[in-house]
């Protein structure tokens, strides 16, 4: 038996934040942003919209395409670094909104690799039995933790949610191999300092702008370029598949230059790489499932094709999943 993707869905807010608008907010330029990151615009949630709202829209689409209802779900995992609140989990809030009364629900924090972590955890539940249908989501409202006075970070991030419903089937389609890893010593390179037990929220933490993303971008860049080929070789050798057989490479959309460097090192032709960073920026845990769901909608990914997803991000974390698409 294999764990298969039964359906996908995604949601992004309507409001577009362009590079031109950012030029009026910080000392930057469209030329710098496009040439250094590949990003032209990103989507920003309106006031009052919460992460579970975007997750709900993505989930409803994925459920409709899977032909199952919320009540058929046994498990919901939401990967996010921007939950609705510290607790209860966004997954529980979503479970209530979906009427998924039979589902266990929890959040998972693994930065931009969060969706792949959630997918692997759900896969193990499905293979162990007892869980027949799982909903995995990456959902973020990063604009709420983005410091729009910091040009190093505010040009990068956006909001969105991507979902997959997973089930079991006889194969050959399904998840072929996976890898998850972490380097906890690099945690300080990408984090939000305040709001947890280390720096509880206070007047000082707010005044010192500590409730925003802090990132040493060039260090994270080097980390990404180093770990992507390693993640890829692990899942390919586990599955006994050559890189030339992969039909679609879905990298976490953090920086176009990271993606270009990785594709070159891996010897993957650029037309096999799914790219949406120019329209959405970096949406952390939502990045990979949004890119996949969009490609499925556009009929780019077809049943039987090999999809290789690779993530990296806060933690630091990294991971990959190789999937033969379809049920
Ligand atoms: O999703 C989690 C994973 N995250 C990532 O993978 C992010 C990885 N890192 C990156 O994408 C890149 O490092 C950035 C896009 C964040 C930065 O690009 P970079 O080429 O690494 O630039 P840098 O940080 O080395 O900065 C180069 C210069 C600096 O000026 P000086 O010190 O050389 O005078 C920055 O102050 O660019 C300056 N700079 C900017 N200039 C115009 C930084 N941000 C901006 C900006 N506009 N928005």
Short mmCIF file of C-alpha atoms and ligand atoms in Angstrom, two decimals, residues 26-29 32-33 36-37 112 150-157 190 215-222 224 252-255 257-258 282 284 312-314, ligand 1:
data_model
loop_
_atom_site.label_atom_id
_atom_site.label_comp_id
_atom_site.label_asym_id
_atom_site.label_seq_id
_atom_site.Cartn_x
_atom_site.Cartn_y
_atom_site.Cartn_z
CA UNK A 26 11.51 51.22 2.70
CA UNK A 27 14.73 52.12 0.91
CA UNK A 28 14.55 49.52 -1.87
CA UNK A 29 13.83 49.23 -5.58
CA UNK A 32 16.96 45.16 -6.50
CA UNK A 33 14.09 42.93 -5.42
CA UNK A 36 18.13 39.44 -5.95
CA UNK A 37 14.99 37.40 -5.27
CA UNK A 112 9.24 26.55 5.62
CA UNK A 150 13.09 46.25 7.67
CA UNK A 151 14.09 46.11 4.00
CA UNK A 152 16.09 42.93 4.56
CA UNK A 153 12.95 40.91 5.19
CA UNK A 154 9.79 42.82 4.26
CA UNK A 155 10.29 42.39 0.54
CA UNK A 156 10.33 38.60 0.82
CA UNK A 157 7.21 37.33 2.51
CA UNK A 190 15.84 32.73 11.17
CA UNK A 215 16.76 36.58 9.39
CA UNK A 216 20.42 36.44 8.39
CA UNK A 217 19.48 36.00 4.76
CA UNK A 218 22.87 35.24 3.26
CA UNK A 219 23.58 32.49 5.84
CA UNK A 220 20.19 30.90 5.18
CA UNK A 221 20.90 31.18 1.46
CA UNK A 222 24.15 29.19 1.87
CA UNK A 224 19.66 26.15 1.38
CA UNK A 252 10.49 25.90 -1.47
CA UNK A 253 9.98 29.30 -3.11
CA UNK A 254 12.36 31.43 -1.04
CA UNK A 255 14.58 32.99 -3.68
CA UNK A 257 18.56 32.43 -7.27
CA UNK A 258 18.47 29.54 -4.78
CA UNK A 282 7.98 33.35 0.18
CA UNK A 284 6.86 29.59 4.21
CA UNK A 312 14.30 24.18 3.88
CA UNK A 313 13.78 26.85 6.48
CA UNK A 314 13.55 27.91 10.10
O1 LIG B 1 12.08 30.67 3.75
C1 LIG B 1 13.13 30.49 4.63
C2 LIG B 1 14.38 30.50 3.95
N1 LIG B 1 14.78 31.83 3.61
C3 LIG B 1 15.62 32.02 2.64
O2 LIG B 1 15.96 31.07 1.98
C4 LIG B 1 16.20 33.37 2.38
C5 LIG B 1 17.55 33.22 1.80
N2 LIG B 1 18.24 34.46 1.60
C6 LIG B 1 17.97 35.31 0.58
O3 LIG B 1 17.03 35.08 -0.18
C7 LIG B 1 18.88 36.47 0.38
O4 LIG B 1 19.95 36.35 1.27
C8 LIG B 1 18.20 37.85 0.56
C9 LIG B 1 17.27 38.11 -0.62
C10 LIG B 1 17.44 37.89 1.85
C11 LIG B 1 19.26 38.94 0.55
O5 LIG B 1 20.01 38.89 -0.64
P1 LIG B 1 21.60 38.90 -0.58
O6 LIG B 1 22.07 38.89 -1.97
O7 LIG B 1 22.03 37.76 0.31
O8 LIG B 1 21.91 40.30 0.05
P2 LIG B 1 22.67 40.66 1.43
O9 LIG B 1 21.81 40.31 2.59
O10 LIG B 1 24.05 40.07 1.38
O11 LIG B 1 22.77 42.22 1.30
C12 LIG B 1 23.47 42.86 0.23
C13 LIG B 1 23.20 44.33 0.28
C14 LIG B 1 23.36 44.95 1.66
O12 LIG B 1 23.94 46.22 1.50
P3 LIG B 1 25.49 46.46 1.81
O13 LIG B 1 25.68 46.04 3.25
O14 LIG B 1 26.23 45.58 0.85
O15 LIG B 1 25.65 47.91 1.56
C15 LIG B 1 21.94 45.10 2.15
O16 LIG B 1 21.79 46.14 3.06
O17 LIG B 1 21.84 44.60 -0.12
C16 LIG B 1 21.23 45.43 0.87
N3 LIG B 1 19.80 45.13 0.91
C17 LIG B 1 18.90 45.77 0.14
N4 LIG B 1 19.02 46.74 -0.77
C18 LIG B 1 17.89 47.17 -1.39
C19 LIG B 1 19.17 44.20 1.67
N5 LIG B 1 17.86 44.24 1.42
C20 LIG B 1 17.66 45.20 0.48
C21 LIG B 1 16.52 45.69 -0.20
N6 LIG B 1 16.68 46.66 -1.10
N7 LIG B 1 15.28 45.19 0.05
#
